[in-house]
Short mmCIF file of C-alpha atoms in Angstrom, two decimals:
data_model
loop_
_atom_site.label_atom_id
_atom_site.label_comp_id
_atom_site.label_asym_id
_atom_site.label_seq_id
_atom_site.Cartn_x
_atom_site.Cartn_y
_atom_site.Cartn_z
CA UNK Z 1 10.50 2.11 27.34
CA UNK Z 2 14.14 1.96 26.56
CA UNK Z 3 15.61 -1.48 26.06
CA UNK Z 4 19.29 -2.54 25.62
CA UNK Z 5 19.98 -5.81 24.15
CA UNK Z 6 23.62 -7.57 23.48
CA UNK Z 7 24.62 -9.89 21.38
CA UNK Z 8 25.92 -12.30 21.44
CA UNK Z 9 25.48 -13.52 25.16
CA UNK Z 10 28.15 -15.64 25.39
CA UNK Z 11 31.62 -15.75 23.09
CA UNK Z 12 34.29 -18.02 23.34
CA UNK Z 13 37.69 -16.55 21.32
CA UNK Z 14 41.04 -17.78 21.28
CA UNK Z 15 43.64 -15.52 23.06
CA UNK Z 16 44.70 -12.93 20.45
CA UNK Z 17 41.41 -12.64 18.19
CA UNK Z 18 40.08 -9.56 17.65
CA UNK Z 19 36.30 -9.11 18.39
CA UNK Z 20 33.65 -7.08 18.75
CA UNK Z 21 30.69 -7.11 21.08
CA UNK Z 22 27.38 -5.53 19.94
CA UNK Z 23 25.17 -3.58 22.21
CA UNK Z 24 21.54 -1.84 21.03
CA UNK Z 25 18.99 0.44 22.43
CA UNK Z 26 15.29 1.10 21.28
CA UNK Z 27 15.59 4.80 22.18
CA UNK Z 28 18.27 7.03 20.69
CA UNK Z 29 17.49 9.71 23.57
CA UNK Z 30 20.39 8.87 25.51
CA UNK Z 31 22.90 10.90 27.24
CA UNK Z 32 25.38 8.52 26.90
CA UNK Z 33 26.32 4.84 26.49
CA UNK Z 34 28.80 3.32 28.67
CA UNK Z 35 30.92 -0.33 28.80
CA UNK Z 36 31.73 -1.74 31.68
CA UNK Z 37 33.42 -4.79 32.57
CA UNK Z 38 32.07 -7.05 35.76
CA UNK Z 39 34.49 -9.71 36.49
CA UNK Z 40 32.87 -12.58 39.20
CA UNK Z 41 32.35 -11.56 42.45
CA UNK Z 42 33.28 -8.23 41.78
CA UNK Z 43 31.36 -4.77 40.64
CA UNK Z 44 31.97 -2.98 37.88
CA UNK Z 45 34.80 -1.72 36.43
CA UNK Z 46 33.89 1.35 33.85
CA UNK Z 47 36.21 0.81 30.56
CA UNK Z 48 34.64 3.56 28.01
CA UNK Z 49 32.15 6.09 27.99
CA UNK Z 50 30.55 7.83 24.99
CA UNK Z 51 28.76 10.90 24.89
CA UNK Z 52 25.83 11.47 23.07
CA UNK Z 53 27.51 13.74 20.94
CA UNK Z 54 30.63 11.60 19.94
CA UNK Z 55 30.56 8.81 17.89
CA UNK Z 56 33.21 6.76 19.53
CA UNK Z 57 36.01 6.43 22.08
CA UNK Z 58 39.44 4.67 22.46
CA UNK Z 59 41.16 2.93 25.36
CA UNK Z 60 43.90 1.11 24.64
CA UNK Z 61 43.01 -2.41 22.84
CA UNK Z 62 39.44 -1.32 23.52
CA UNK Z 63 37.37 0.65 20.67
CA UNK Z 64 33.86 2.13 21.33
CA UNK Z 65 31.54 3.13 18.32
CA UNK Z 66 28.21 4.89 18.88
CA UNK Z 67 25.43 4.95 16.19
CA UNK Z 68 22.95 7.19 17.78
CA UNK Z 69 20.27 7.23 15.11
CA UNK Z 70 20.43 3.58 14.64
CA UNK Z 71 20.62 2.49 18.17
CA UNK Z 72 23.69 0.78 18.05
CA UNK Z 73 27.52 0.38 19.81
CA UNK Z 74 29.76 -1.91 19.17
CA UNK Z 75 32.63 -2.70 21.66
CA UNK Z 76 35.98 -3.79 19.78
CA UNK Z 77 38.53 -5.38 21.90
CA UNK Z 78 42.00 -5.62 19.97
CA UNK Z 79 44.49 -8.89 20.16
CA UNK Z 80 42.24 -10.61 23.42
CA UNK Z 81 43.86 -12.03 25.80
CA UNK Z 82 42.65 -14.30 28.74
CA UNK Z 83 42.83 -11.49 30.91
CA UNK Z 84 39.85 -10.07 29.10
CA UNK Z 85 37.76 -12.84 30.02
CA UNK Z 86 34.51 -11.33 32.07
CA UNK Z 87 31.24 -10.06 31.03
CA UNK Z 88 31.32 -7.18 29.39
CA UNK Z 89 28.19 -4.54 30.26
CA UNK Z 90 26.76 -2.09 27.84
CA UNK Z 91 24.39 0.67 30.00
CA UNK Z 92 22.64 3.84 28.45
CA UNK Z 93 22.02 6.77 30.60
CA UNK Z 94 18.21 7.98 29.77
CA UNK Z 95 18.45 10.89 32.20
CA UNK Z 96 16.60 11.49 35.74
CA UNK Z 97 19.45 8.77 36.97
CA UNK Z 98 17.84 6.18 35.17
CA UNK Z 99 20.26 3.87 33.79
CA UNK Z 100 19.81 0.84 31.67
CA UNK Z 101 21.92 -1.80 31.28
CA UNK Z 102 22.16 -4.74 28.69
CA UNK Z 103 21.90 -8.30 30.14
CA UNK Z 104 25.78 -8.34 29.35
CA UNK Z 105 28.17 -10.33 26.99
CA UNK Z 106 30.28 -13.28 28.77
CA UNK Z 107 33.35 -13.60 27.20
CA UNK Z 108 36.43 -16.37 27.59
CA UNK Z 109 39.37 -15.81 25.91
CA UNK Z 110 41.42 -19.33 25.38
CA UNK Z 111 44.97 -19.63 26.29
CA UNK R 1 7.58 0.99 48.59
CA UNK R 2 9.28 -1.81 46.35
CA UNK R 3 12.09 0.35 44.75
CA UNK R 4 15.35 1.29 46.20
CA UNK R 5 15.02 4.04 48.45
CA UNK R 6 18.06 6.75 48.98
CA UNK R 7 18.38 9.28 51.51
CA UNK R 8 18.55 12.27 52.05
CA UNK R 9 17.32 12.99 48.08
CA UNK R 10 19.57 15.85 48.19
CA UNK R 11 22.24 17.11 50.89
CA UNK R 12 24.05 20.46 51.04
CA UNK R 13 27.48 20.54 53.31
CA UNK R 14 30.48 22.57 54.14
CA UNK R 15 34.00 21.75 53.00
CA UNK R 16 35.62 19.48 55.80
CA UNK R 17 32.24 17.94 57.17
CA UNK R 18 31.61 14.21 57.40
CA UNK R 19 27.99 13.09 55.16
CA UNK R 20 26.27 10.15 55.66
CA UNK R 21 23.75 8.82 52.71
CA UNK R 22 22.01 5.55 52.82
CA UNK R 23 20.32 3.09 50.84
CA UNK R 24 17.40 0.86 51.39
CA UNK R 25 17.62 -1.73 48.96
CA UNK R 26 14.93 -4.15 47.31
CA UNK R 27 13.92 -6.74 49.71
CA UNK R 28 15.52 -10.04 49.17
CA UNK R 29 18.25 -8.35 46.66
CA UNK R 30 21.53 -9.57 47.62
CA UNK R 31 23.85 -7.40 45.51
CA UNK R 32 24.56 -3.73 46.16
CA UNK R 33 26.19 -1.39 44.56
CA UNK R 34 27.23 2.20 44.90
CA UNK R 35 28.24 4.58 42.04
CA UNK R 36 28.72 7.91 41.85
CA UNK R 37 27.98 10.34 39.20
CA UNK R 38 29.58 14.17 38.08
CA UNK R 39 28.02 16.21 36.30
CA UNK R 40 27.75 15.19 32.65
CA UNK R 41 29.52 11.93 33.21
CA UNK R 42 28.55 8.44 33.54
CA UNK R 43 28.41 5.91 36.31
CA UNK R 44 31.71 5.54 38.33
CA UNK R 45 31.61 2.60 40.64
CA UNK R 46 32.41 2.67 44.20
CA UNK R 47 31.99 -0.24 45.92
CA UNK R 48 29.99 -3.60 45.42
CA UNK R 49 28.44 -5.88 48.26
CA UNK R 50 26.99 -9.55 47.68
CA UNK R 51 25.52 -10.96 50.38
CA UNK R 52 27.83 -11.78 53.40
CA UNK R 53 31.35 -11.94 50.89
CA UNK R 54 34.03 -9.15 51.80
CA UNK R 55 32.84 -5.93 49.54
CA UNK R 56 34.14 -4.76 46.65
CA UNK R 57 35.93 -1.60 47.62
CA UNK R 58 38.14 -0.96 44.44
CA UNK R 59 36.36 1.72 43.56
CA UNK R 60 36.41 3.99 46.60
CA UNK R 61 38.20 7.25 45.18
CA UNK R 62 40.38 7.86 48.77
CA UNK R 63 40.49 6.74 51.82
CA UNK R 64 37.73 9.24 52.92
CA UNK R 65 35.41 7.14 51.46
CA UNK R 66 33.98 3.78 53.45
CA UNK R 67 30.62 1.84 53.56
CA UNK R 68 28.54 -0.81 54.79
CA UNK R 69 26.26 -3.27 54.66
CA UNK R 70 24.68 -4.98 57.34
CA UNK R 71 23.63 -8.32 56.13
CA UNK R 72 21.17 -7.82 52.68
CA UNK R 73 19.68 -4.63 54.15
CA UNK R 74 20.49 -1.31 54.64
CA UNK R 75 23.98 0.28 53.14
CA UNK R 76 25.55 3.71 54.16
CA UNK R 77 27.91 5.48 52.80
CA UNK R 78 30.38 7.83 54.65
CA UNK R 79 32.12 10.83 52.99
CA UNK R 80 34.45 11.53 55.49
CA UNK R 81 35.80 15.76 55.56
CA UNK R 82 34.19 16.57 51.99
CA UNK R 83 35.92 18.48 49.37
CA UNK R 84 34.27 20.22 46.39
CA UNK R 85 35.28 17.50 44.32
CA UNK R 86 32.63 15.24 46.45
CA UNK R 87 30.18 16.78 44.90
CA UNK R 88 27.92 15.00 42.44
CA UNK R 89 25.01 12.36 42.44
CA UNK R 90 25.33 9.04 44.62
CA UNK R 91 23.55 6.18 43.28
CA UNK R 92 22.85 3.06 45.03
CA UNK R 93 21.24 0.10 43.22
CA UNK R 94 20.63 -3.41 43.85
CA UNK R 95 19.89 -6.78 41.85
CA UNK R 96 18.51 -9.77 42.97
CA UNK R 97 21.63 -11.98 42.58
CA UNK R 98 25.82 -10.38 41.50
CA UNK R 99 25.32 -11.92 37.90
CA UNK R 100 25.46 -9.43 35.01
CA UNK R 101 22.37 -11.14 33.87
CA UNK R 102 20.33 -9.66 36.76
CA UNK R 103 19.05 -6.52 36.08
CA UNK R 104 20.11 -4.11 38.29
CA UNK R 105 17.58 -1.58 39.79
CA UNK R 106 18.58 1.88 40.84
CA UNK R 107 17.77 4.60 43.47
CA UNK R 108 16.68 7.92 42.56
CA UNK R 109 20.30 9.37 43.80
CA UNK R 110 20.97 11.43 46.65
CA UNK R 111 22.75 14.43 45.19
CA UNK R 112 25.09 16.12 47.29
CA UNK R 113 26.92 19.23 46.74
CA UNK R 114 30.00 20.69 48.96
CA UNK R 115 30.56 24.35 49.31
#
């Protein structure tokens, strides 16, 4: 059974850090691996996706890596700012529209 | 049964006609979401409901596009005079509260293609 873990599940930065959020699976037979961003209240907002095939994908400040074999993305958001405060999502598309998701990453990004 | 339930599972239509899909979600989930997936992409969110707040709609793609909720049941969503470009899988999926930390359970899709 596929299982996505991220760590850490909380992270507290001051505004223009760089950081990166760290998202793992148990089964590298994924389709893809996607970030998303939920902000309170609200759904979710999709920021990157990565095909199986690539190894990583670029947004503006935002920087996703994909280490199939290994299990492993990392999300690397450039010069934070408090905007960026939300909880950041990590979800892996097993196929037959079964999508996992990570319990999620809450970040705050100090002023 | 005690998943989310879509329907129709799959739904064929002509250019310029209005579809209707619907979602049963989880009993006693009070989030709802809708997503919508093309071939060989990911997830792209439509629209988010929790519990009796206004929805979420930031994600609806055009103004053909609405849905609703009444109360923590049922959800429909209306493709209003479909193009080709309608055409992919609709997901629905609840979770038992809106926090991320919830995990978020999924329908089997109702795939619907335009011609």
């Amino acid at each position: 059974k596929q299982e996505v873990t991220q760590i850490p599940a909380a992270l507290s930065v001051p505004e223009g850090e760089n950081l990166v959020l760290n998202c793992s699976f148990t089964d590298s037979a994924i389709y893809n691996l996607q970030w998303f961003r939920q902000d309170p209240g609200k759904g979710l907002t999709s920021l990157l996706l990565i095909q199986s095939s690539q190894r990583e994908q670029t947004s503006g400040r935002l920087n996703a890596s994909l280490d199939k074999s290994s299990g492993r993305s990392t999300l690397y958001i450039a010069a934070s700012q408090p905007g960026d405060s939300a909880t950041y999502l990590c979800a892996v598309d097993t196929g037959g529209f079964k999508t996992i998701f990570g319990a999620g990453t809450r970040l705050f990004v100090k002023a | 049964g005690a998943g989310v339930s879509q329907s129709p599972s799959n739904k064929v239509t002509e250019k310029g006609k209005d579809v209707e899909l619907r979602c049963d979600p989880i009993s006693g989930h009070t989030a709802l979401y809708w997503y919508r997936q093309r071939l060989g992409q990911g997830l792209e969110f439509l629209i988010y409901f929790q519990g009796n707040s206004a929805p979420d709609k930031s994600g609806l793609p055009s103004d053909r596009f609405s849905a609703e909720r009444t109360g923590e049941s049922v959800s429909t969503l209306t493709i209003q005079r479909t193009q080709q470009e309608d055409s992919a899988v609709y997901l629905c999926a609840s979770s038992l509260t809106g926090e991320a930390n919830t995990e978020a359970f999924f329908g089997q899709g109702t795939r619907l293609t335009v011609v």
